[in-house]
PDB file of C-alpha atoms in Angstrom:
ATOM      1  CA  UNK A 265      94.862 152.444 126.061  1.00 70.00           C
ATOM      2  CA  UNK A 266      92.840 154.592 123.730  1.00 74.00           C
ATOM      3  CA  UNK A 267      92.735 157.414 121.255  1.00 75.00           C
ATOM      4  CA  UNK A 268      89.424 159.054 120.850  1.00 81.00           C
ATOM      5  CA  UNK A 269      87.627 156.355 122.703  1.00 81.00           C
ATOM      6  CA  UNK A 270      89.304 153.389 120.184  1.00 79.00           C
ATOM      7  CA  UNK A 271      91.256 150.727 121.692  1.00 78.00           C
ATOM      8  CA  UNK A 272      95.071 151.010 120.166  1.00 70.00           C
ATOM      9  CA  UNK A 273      96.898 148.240 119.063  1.00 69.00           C
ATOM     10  CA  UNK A 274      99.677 147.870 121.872  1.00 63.00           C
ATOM     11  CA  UNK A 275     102.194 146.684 119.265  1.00 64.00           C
ATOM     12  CA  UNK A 276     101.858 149.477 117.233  1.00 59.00           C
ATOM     13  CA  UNK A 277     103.441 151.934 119.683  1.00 59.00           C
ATOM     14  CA  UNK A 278     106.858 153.417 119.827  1.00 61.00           C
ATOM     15  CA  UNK A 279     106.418 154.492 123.385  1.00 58.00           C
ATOM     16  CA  UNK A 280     106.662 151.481 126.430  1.00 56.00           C
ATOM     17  CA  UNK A 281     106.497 152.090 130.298  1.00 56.00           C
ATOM     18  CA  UNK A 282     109.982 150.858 131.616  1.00 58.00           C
ATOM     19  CA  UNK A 283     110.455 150.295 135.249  1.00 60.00           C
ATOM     20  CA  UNK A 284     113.221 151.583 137.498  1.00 61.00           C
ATOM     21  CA  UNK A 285     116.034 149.225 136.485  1.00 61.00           C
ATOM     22  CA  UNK A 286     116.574 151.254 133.153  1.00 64.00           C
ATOM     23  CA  UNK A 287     116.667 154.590 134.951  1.00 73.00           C
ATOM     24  CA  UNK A 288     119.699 156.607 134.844  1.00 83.00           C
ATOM     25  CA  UNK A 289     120.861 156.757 138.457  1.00 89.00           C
ATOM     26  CA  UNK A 290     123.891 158.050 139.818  1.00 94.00           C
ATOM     27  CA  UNK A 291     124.012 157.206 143.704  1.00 96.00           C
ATOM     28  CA  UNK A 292     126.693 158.282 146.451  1.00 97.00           C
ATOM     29  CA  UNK A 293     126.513 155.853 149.607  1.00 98.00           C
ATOM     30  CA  UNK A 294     127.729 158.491 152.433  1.00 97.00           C
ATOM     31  CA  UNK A 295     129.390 156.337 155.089  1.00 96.00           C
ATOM     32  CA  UNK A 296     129.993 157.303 159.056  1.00 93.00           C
ATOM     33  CA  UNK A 297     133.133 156.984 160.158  1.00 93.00           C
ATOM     34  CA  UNK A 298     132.766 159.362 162.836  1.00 90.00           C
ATOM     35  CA  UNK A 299     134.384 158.857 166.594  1.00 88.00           C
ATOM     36  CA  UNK A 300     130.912 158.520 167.646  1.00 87.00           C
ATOM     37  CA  UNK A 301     129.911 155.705 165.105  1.00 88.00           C
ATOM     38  CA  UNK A 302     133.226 154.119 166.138  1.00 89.00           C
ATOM     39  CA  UNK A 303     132.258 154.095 169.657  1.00 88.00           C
ATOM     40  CA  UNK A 304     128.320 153.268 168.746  1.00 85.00           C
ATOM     41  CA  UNK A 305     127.528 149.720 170.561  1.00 85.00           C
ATOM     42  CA  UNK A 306     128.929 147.517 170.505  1.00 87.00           C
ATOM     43  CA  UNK A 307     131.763 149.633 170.711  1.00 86.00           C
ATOM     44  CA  UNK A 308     135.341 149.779 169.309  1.00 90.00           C
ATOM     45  CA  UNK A 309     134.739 149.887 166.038  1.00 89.00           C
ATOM     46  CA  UNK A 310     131.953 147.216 165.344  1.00 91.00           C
ATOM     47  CA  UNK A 311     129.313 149.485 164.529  1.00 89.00           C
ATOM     48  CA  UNK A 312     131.943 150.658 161.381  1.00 91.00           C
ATOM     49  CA  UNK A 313     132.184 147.026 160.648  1.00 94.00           C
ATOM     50  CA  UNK A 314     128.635 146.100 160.962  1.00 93.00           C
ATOM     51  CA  UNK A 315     127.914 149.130 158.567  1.00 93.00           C
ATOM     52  CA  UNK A 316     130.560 148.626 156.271  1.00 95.00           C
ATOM     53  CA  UNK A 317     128.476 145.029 156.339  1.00 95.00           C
ATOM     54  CA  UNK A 318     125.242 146.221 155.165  1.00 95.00           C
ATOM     55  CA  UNK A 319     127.046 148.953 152.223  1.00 96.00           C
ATOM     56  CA  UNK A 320     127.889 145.705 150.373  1.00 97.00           C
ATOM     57  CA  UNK A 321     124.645 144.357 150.750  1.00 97.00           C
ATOM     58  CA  UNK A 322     123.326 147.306 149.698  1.00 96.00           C
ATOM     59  CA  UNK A 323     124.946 148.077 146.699  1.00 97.00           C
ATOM     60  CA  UNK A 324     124.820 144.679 145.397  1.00 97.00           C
ATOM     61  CA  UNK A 325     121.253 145.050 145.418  1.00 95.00           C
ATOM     62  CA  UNK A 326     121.258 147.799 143.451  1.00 94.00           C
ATOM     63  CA  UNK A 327     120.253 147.142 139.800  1.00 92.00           C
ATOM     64  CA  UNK A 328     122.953 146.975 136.963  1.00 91.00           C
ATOM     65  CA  UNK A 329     122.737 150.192 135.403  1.00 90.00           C
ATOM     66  CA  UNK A 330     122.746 152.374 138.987  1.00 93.00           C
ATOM     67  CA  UNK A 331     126.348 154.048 139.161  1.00 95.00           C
ATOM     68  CA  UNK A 332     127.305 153.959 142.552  1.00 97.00           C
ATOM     69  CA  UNK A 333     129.890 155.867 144.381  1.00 98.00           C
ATOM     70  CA  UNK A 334     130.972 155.631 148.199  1.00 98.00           C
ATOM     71  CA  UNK A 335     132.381 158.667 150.162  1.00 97.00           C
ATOM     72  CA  UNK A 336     132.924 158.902 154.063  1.00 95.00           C
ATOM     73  CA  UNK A 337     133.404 161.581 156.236  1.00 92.00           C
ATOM     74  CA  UNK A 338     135.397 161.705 160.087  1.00 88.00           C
ATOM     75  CA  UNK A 339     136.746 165.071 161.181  1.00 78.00           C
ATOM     76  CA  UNK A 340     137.087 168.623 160.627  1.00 70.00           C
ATOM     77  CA  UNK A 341     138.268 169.848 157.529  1.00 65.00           C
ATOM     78  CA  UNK A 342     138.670 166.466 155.838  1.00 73.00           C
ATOM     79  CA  UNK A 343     140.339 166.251 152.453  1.00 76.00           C
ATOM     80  CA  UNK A 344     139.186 163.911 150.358  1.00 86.00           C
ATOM     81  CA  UNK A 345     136.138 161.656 150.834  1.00 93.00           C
ATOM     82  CA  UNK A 346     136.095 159.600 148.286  1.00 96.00           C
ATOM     83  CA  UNK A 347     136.329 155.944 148.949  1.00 97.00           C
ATOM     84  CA  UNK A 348     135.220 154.592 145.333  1.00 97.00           C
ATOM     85  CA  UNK A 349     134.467 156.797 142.059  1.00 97.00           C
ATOM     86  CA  UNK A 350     131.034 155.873 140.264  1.00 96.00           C
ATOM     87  CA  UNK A 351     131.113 152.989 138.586  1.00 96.00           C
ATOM     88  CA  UNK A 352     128.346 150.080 137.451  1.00 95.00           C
ATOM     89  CA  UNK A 353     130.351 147.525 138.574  1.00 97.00           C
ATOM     90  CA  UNK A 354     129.555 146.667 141.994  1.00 97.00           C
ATOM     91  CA  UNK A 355     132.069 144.472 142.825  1.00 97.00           C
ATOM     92  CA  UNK A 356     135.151 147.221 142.491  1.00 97.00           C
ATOM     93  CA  UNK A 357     133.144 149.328 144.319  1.00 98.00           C
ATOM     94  CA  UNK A 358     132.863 146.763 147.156  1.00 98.00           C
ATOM     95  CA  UNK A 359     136.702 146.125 146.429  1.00 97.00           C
ATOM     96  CA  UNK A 360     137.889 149.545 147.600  1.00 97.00           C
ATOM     97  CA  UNK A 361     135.144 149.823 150.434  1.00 97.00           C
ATOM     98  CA  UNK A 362     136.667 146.946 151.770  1.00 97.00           C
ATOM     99  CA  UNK A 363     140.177 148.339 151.075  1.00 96.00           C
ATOM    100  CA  UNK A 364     139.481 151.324 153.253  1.00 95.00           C
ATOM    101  CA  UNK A 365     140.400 152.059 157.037  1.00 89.00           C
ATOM    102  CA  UNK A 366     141.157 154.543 159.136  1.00 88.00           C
ATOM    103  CA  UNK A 367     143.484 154.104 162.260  1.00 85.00           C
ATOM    104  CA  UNK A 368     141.910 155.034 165.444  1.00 82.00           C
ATOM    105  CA  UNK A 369     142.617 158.514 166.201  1.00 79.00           C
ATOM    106  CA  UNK A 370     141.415 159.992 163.162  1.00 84.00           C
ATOM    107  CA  UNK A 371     137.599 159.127 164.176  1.00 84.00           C
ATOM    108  CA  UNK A 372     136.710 162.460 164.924  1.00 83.00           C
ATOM    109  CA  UNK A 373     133.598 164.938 164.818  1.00 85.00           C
ATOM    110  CA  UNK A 374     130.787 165.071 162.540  1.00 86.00           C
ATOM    111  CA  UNK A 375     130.666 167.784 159.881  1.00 90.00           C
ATOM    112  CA  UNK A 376     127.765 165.771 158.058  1.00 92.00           C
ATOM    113  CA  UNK A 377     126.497 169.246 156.568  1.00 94.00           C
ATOM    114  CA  UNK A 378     129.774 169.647 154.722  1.00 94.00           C
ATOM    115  CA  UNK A 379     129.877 166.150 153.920  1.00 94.00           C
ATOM    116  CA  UNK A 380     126.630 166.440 152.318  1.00 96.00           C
ATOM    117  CA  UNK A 381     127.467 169.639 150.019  1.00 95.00           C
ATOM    118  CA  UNK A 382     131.072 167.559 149.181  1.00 95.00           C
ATOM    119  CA  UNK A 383     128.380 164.554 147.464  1.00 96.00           C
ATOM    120  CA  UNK A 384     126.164 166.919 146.237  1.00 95.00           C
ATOM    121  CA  UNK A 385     128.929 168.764 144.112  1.00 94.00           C
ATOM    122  CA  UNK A 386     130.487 164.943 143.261  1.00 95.00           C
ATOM    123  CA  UNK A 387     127.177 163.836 142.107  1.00 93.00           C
ATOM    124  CA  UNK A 388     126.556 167.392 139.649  1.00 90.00           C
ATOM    125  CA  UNK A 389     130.490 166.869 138.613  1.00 90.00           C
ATOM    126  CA  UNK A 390     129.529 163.428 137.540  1.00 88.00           C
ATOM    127  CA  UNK A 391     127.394 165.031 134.724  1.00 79.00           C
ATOM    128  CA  UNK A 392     129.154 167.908 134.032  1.00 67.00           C
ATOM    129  CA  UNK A 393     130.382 168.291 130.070  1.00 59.00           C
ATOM    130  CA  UNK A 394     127.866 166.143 128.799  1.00 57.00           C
ATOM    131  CA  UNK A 395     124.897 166.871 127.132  1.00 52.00           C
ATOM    132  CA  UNK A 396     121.594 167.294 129.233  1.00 58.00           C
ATOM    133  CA  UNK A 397     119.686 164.261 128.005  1.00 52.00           C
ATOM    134  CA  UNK A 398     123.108 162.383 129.418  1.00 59.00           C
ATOM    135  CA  UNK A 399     122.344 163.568 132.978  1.00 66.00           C
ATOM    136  CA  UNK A 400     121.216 160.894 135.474  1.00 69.00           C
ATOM    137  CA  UNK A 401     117.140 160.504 135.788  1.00 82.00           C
ATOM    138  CA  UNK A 402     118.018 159.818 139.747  1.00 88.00           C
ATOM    139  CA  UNK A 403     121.032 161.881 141.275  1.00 93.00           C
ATOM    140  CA  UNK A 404     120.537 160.685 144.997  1.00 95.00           C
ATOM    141  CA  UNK A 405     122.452 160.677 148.414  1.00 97.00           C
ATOM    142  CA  UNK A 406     122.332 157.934 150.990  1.00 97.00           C
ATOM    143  CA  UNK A 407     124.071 158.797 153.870  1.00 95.00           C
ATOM    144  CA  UNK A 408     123.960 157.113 157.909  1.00 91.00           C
ATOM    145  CA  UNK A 409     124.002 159.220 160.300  1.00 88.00           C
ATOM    146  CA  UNK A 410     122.679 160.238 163.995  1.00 82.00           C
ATOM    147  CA  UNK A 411     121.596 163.880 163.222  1.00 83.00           C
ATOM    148  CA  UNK A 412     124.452 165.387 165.257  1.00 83.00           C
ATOM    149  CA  UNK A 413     126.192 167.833 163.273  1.00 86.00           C
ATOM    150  CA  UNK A 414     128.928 169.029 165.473  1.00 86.00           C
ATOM    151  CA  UNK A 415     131.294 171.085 163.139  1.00 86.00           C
ATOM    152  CA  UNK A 416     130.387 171.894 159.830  1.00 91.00           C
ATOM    153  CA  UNK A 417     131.294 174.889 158.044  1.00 91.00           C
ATOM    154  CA  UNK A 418     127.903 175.335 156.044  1.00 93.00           C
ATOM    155  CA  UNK A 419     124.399 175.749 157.481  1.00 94.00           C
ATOM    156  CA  UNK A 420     121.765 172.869 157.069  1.00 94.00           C
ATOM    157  CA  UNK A 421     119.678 175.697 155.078  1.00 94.00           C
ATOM    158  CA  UNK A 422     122.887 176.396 153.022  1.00 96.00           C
ATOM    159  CA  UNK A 423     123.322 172.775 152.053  1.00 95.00           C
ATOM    160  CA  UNK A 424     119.288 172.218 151.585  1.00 95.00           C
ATOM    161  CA  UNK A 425     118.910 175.356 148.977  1.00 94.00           C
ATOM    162  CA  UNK A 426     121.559 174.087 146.937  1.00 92.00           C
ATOM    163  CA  UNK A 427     120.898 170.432 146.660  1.00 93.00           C
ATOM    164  CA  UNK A 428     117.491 171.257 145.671  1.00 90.00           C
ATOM    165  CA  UNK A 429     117.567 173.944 143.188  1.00 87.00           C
ATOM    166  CA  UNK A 430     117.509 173.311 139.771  1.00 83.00           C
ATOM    167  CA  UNK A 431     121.096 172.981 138.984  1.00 80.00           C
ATOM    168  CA  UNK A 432     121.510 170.256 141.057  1.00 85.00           C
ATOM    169  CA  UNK A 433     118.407 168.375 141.996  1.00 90.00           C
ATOM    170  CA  UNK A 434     119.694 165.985 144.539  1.00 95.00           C
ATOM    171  CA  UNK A 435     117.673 163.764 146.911  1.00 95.00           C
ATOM    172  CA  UNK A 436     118.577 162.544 149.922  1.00 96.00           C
ATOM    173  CA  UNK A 437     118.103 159.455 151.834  1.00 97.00           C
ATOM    174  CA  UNK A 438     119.008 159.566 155.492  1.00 95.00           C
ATOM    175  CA  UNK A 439     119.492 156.573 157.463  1.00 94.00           C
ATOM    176  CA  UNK A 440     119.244 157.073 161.355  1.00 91.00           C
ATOM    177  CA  UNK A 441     121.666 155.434 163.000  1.00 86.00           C
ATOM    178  CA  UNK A 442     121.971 155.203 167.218  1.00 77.00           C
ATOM    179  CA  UNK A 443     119.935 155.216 170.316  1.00 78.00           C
ATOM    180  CA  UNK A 444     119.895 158.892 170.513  1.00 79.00           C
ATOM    181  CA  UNK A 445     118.939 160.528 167.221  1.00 83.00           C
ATOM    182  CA  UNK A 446     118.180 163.916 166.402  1.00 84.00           C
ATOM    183  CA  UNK A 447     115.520 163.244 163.778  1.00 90.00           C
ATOM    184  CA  UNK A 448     114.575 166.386 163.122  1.00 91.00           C
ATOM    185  CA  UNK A 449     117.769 167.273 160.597  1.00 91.00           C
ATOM    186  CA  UNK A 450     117.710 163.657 158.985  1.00 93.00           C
ATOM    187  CA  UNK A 451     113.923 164.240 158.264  1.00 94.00           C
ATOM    188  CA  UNK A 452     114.193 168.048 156.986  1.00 94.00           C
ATOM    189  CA  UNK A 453     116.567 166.867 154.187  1.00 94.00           C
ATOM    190  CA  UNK A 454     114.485 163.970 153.158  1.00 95.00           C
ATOM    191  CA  UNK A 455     111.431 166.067 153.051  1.00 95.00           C
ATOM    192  CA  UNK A 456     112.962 169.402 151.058  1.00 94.00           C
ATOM    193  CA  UNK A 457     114.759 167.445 148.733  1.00 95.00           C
ATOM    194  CA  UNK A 458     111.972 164.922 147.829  1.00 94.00           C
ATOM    195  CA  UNK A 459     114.073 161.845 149.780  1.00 95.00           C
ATOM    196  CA  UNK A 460     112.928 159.648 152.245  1.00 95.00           C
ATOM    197  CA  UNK A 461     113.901 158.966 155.632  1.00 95.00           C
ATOM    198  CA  UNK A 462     114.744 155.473 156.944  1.00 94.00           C
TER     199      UNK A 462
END
């Protein structure tokens, strides 16, 4: 590093490069509990398990600091999605994940549009009443899904203007999940909300 073309002392700085660890990241783990993910192969309910399996490995990857929070979402005009509130500690997160069910016949459609706005709003609630330097560095969305909205309220445009204007600034993370996958959604909201699609 230099300062008109002198080499600085590194140790006399007040400014360091940190990596992502010490970021401020507030992260909502959208889970499929659709009748469609219940009846994904292997069928009856295994592909819930088998992704309620890789959540916990997921979010005890996640470094210390991240806050994460899960939410879910299975039919029409679904109430509340929350599975576990944001917290640092991974472990009661996992607690209540794995405290969760839902008996079979409430599987239902896919409103993943709505479910979308519903983390949005959670994660901008999360900082609301504090002061702006408090708000998370990171305010993202990881959600499973296989592209097939089938009865949301709210227009993928709707849902894509509001995550990404400046009020909110949340990015999304899709993660396709079947043998027939309409891409094209999952990609859209990766791309227009600077995400990435998995």
């Amino acid at each position: 590093v230099q300062e008109n073309g002198k080499l600085l002392d590194l140790s006399e700085t007040s400014f360091f490069v940190t990596g992502p660890e010490l970021l401020k990241v507030n992260i909502v783990l959208m889970l499929d509990y659709t009748g469609s993910m219940y009846d994904a192969a292997p069928g009856n309910g295994q592909a819930i398990e088998q992704m309620v399996d890789a959540a916990k490995v997921f979010i005890r990857a996640l470094p210390a600091s991240y806050a994460v929070a899960v939410m879910e979402y299975h039919d029409r005009d679904q109430g509340n999605r929350v599975i576990a509130n944001f917290d640092t500690n991974k472990e009661n997160v996992i607690s209540e994940l794995e405290d969760f069910s839902l008996p079979r016949p409430e599987h239902g459609a896919s409103e993943i549009f709505d479910a979308l706005m519903d983390a949005t709003n959670f994660l901008v609630s999360e900082d609301s009443g504090e002061l702006p330097f408090d708000d998370a560095d990171i305010r993202a969305v990881v959600y499973i899904s296989d592209g097939r909205d089938t009865s949301s309220t709210i227009t993928l445009s709707e849902l894509l203007n509001k995550a990404s204007d400046e009020d909110h600034m949340v990015r999304f993370y899709p993660i396709a999940f079947g043998e027939e996958v309409n891409a094209s959604d999952l990609v859209q909201t990766a791309i227009e909300t600077g995400g990435h699609y998995y």
